[in-house]
Coordinates of C-alpha atoms and ligand atoms in Angstrom, one line a residue:
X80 CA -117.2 58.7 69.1
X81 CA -120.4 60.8 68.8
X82 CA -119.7 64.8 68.0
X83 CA -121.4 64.9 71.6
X84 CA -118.2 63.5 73.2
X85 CA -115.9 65.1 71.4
X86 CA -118.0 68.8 72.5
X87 CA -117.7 67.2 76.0
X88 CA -113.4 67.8 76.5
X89 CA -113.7 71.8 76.2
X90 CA -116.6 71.6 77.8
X91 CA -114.3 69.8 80.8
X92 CA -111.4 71.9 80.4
X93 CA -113.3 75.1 80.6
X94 CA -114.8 74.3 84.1
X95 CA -110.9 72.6 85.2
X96 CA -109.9 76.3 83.8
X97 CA -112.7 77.9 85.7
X98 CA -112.9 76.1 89.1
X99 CA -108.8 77.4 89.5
X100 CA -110.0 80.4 89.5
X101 CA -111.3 80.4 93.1
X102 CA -109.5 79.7 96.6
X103 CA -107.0 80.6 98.3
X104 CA -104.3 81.4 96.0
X105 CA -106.1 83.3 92.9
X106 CA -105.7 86.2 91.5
X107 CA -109.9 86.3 90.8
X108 CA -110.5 86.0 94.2
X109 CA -109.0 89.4 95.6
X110 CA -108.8 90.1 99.4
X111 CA -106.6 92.9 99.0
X112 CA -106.8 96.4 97.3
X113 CA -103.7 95.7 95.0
X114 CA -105.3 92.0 93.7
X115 CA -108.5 93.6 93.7
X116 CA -106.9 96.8 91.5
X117 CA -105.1 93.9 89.1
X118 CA -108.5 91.7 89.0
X119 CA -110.2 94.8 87.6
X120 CA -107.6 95.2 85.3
X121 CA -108.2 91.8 83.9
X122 CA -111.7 92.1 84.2
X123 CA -111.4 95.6 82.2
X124 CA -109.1 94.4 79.4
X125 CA -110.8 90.8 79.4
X126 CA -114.1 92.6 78.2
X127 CA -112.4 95.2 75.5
X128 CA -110.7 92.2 74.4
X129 CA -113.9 90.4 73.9
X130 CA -116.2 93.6 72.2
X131 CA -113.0 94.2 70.2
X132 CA -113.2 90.3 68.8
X133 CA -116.8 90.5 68.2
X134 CA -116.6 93.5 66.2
X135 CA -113.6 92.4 64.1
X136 CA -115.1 88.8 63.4
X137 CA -118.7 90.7 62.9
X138 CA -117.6 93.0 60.4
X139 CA -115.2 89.9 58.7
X140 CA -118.8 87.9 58.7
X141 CA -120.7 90.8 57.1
X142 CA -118.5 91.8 54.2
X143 CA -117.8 88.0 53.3
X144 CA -121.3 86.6 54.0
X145 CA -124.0 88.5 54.4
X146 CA -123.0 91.6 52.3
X147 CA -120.8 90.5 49.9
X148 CA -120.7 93.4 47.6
X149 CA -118.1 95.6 46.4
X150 CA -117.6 98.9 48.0
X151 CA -116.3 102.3 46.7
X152 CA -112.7 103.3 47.0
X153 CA -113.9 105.7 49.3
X154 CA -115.6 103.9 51.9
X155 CA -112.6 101.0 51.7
X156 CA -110.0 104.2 52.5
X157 CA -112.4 105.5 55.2
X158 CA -112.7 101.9 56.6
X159 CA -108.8 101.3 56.9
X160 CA -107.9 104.8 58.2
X161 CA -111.2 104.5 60.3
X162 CA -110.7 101.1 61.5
X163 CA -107.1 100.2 60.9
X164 CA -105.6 103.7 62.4
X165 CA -108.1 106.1 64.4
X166 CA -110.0 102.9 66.2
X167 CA -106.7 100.8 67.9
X168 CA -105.4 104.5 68.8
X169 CA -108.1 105.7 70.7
X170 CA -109.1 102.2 72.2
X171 CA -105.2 100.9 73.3
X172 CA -104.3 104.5 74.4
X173 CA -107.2 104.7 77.0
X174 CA -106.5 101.1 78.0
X175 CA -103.0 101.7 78.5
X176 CA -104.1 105.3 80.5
X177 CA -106.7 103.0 82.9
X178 CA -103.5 100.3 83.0
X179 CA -101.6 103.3 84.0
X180 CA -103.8 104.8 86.6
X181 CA -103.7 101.8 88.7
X182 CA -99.7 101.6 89.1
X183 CA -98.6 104.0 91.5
X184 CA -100.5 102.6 94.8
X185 CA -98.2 99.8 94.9
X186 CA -95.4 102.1 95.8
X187 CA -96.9 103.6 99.1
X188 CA -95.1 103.5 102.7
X189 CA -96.7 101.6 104.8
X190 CA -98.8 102.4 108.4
X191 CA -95.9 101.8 110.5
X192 CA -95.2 97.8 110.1
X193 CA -92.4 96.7 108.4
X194 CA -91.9 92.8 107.6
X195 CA -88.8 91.7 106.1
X196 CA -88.4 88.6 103.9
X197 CA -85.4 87.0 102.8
X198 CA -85.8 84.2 100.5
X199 CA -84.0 81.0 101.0
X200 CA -83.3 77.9 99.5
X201 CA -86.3 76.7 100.1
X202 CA -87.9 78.8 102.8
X203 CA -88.7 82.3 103.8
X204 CA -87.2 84.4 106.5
X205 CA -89.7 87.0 107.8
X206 CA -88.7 89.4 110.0
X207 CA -91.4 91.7 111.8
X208 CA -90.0 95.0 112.6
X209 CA -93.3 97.5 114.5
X210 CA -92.5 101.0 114.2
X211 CA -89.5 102.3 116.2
X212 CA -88.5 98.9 117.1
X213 CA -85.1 98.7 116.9
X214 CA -84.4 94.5 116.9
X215 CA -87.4 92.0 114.6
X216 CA -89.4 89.9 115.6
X217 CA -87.9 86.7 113.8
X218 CA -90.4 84.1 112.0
X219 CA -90.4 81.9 109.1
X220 CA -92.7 80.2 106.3
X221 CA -95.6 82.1 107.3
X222 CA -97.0 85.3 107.0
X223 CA -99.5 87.6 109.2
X224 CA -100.3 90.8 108.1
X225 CA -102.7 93.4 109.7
X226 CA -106.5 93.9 107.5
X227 CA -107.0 97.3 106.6
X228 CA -103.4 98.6 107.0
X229 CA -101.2 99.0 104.7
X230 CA -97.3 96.9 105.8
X231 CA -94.4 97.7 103.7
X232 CA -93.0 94.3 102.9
X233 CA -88.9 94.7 101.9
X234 CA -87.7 91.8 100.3
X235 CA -84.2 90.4 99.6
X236 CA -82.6 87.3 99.5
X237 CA -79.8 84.6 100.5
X238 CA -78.4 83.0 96.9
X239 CA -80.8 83.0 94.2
X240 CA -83.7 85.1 92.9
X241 CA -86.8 83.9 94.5
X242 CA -90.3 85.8 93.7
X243 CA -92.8 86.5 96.2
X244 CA -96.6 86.1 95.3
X245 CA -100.0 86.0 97.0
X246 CA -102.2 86.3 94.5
X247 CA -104.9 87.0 96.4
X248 CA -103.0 90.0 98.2
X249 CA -101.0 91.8 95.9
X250 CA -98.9 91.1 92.8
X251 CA -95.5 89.1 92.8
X252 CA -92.0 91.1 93.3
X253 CA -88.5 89.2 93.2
X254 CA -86.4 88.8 95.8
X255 CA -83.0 89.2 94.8
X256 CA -79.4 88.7 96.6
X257 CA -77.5 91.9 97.3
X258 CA -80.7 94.3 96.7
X259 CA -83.8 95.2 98.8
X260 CA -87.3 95.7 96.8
X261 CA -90.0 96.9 98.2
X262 CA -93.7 95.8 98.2
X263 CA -96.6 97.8 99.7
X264 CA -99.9 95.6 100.5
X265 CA -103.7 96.6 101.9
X266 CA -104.9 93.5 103.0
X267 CA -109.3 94.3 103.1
X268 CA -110.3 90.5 104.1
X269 CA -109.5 88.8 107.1
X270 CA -108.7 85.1 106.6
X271 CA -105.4 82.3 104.8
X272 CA -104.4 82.3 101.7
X273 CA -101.8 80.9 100.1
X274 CA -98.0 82.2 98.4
X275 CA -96.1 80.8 96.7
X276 CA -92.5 81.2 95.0
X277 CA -92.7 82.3 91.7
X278 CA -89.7 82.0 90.3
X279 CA -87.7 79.1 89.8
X280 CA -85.0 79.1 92.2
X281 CA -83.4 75.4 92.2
X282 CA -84.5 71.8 92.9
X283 CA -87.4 72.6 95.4
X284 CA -88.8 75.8 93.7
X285 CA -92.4 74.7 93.8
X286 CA -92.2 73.5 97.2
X287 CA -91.7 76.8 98.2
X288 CA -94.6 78.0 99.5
X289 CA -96.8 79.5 102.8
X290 CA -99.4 80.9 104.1
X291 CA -100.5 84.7 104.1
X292 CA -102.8 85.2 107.4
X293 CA -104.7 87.9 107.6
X294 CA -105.8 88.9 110.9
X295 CA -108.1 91.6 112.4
X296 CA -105.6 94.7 113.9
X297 CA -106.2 93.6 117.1
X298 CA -105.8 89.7 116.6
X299 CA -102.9 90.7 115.1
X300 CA -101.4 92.9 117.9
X301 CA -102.3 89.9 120.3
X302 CA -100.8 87.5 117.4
X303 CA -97.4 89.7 117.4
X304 CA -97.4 90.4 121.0
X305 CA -97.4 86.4 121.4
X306 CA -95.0 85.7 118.5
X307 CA -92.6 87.9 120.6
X308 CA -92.6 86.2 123.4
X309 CA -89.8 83.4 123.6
X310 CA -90.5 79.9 123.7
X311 CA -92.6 78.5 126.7
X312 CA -90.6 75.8 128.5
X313 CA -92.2 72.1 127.7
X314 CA -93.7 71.0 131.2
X315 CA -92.4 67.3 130.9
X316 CA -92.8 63.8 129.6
X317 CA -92.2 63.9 125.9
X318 CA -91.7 67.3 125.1
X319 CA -89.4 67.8 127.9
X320 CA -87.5 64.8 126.3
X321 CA -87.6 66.5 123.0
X322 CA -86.0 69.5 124.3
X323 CA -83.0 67.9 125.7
X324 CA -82.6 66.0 122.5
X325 CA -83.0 69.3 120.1
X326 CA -80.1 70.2 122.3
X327 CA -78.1 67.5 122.3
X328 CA -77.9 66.6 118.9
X329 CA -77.1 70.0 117.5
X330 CA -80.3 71.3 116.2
X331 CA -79.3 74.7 117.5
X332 CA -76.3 75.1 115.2
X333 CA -78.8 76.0 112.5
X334 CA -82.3 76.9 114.4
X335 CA -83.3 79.1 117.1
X336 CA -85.7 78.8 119.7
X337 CA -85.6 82.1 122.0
X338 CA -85.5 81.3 125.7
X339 CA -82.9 78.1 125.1
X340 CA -79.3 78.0 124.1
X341 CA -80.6 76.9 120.4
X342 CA -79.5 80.3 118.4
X343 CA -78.7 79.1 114.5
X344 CA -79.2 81.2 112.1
X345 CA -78.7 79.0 108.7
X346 CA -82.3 77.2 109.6
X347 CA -85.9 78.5 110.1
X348 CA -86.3 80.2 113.5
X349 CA -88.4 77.4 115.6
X350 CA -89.5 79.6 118.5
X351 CA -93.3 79.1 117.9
X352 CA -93.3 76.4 115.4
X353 CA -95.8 74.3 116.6
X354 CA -98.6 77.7 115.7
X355 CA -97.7 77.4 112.0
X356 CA -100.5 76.5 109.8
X357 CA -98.0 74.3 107.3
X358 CA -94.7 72.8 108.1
X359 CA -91.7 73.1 105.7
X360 CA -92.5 76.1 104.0
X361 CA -96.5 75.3 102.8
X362 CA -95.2 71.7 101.4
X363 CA -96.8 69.6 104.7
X364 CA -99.4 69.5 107.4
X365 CA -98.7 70.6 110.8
X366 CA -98.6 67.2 112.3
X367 CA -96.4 65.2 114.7
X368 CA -96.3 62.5 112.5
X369 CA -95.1 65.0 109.5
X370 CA -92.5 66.3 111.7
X371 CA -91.0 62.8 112.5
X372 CA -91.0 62.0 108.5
X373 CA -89.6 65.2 108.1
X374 CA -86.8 65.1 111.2
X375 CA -86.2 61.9 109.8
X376 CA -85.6 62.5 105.7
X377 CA -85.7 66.0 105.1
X378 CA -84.4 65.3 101.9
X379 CA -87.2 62.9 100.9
X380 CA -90.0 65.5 101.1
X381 CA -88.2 68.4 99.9
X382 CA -85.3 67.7 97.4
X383 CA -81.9 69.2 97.6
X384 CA -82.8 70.9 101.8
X385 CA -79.7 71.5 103.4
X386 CA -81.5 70.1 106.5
X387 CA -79.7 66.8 107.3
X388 CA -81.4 64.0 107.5
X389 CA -81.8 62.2 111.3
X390 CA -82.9 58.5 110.2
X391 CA -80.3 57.4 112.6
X392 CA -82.5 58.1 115.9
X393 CA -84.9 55.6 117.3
X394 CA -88.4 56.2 116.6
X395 CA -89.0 57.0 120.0
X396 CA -86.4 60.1 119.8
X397 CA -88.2 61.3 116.4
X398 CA -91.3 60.8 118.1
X399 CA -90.2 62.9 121.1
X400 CA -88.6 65.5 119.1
X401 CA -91.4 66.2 117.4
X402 CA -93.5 66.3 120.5
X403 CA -91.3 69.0 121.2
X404 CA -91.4 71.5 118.4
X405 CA -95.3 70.5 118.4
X406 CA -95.4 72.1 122.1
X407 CA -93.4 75.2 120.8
X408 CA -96.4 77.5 119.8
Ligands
CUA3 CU1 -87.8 80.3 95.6 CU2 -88.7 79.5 93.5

């Protein structure tokens, strides 16, 4: 091996290292006013860090290479109170001051919106809640929030402590049973991004993920107004099928779909399904075919879901059952 190849693996890890740090779901790539707050933090502390490192290693170089003399007592005293004392003071306190400065804003009320999330094992439960409503508008796995307002985001949970984090949004906050925390966010660019659990909450933590939408304020009055809305009844032929099997076989013990008699609660709400960007909180595709597979082995896809498995119905049932929730949007 050549010292070439050997230069060639950082070389590779660095751009791996560098290409995360772009997409949907980084911190580097802010669309919101607390990311973008937090990537100026780094940003900040990333480049003291750096002159700090340079100066240090400089100095190291001079006195050991290039000037290799001895020095007086006094300049060796003025050095270490200089250097050692004076220097990290002043340069850590007005780091931690700027660190300081930035902490406050995520502690505003919101415009008026209000969303709710409970965190489950492993999905979220979103509750919209517009000002002076006084029942939510129920949702799950997937987030919309309003550019250029500010939503207070309360957050709890079921069993466990789950964390909620979209990177490119605002920072992460826990969601823990028994307590409410609150999270203030200014979404500033329309578009999806992606959030994920961060904290590991049992057998399916990392697939516990969704989608943040962020819509202009009036898509997103139109988006709520539709959301809203209960389900549309299927006009015929497989969906219509579908519906009558959701029924029949007991989906509605644990799922809801407003306008039908399907009212569980222990499940994700259904009601417009079929308009989610990802099915099974972030972990598949909004297909048919991923909802048969799904219908079908739960269990399979996502490890320890307390979602039964249905691999006891015909193909044609699966297939009609997901031609169901695919019509629910
Ligand atoms: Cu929920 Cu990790």
């Amino acid at each position: 091996m050549t010292s070439r190849t050997y230069l060639r693996y950082p070389a590779a890890l660095t751009l791996l290292a560098v290409a995360g740090c772009d997409g949907p779901q980084s911190v580097l790539a802010p669309a919101g006013r607390e990311a973008g707050e937090m990537a100026s933090l780094f940003w900040v502390m990333l480049g003291g860090a750096v002159l700090l490192w340079l100066l240090v290693n400089g100095l190291f170089l001079y006195v050991t290479r290039i000037n290799p003399r001895k020095m007086s007592r006094g300049w060796a005293e003025a050095l270490i109170i200089g250097g050692g004392i004076v220097f990290p003071l002043v340069v850590i306190t007005s780091l931690l001051g700027y660190g300081l400065s930035s902490m406050p804003q995520q502690r505003l009320p919101g415009d008026g919106l209000v969303i709710k999330i409970r965190g489950e094992e492993w999905w979220w439960r979103v509750e919209y809640w517009p000002e002076g409503a006084d029942k939510p508008i129920v949702a799950a796995n997937e987030l919309r929030l309003p550019a250029g307002q500010r939503t207070e985001i309360k957050l709890t949970a079921n069993k466990v402590i789950h964390s909620f984090w979209v990177p490119a949004i605002a920072g992460k906050m826990d969601l823990i049973p028994g307590r409410e925390n609150r999270l203030s966010v200014l979404p500033e660019k329309t578009g999806v991004f992606r959030g994920q659990c961060a904290e590991f909450c049992g057998l399916s933590h990392a697939l516990m993920a969704f989608r943040a939408v962020v819509l202009s304020p009036d898509d997103f009055d139109s988006w709520l107004r539709a959301e809203a809305a209960p389900a549309r009844p299927p006009a015929g032929g497989a969906p219509a099928r579908g519906r009558d099997l959701f029924l029949s076989q007991g989906c509605g013990a644990c799922h809801t779909v407003r306008g039908t008699p399907a009212a569980g609660r222990s499940g994700p709400d259904l009601t417009h399904v079929g308009s989610r960007l990802s099915l099974a909180a972030g972990t598949l595709a909004p297909t048919t075919e991923n909802l048969v597979n799904w219908i079908r082995q739960p269990g399979a896809i996502k490890p320890g879901a307390k979602m039964p498995a249905y691999d006891d119905l015909p193909r044609a049932d699966l297939a009609a059952l997901a031609a169901y929730l695919k019509a629910l949007e």
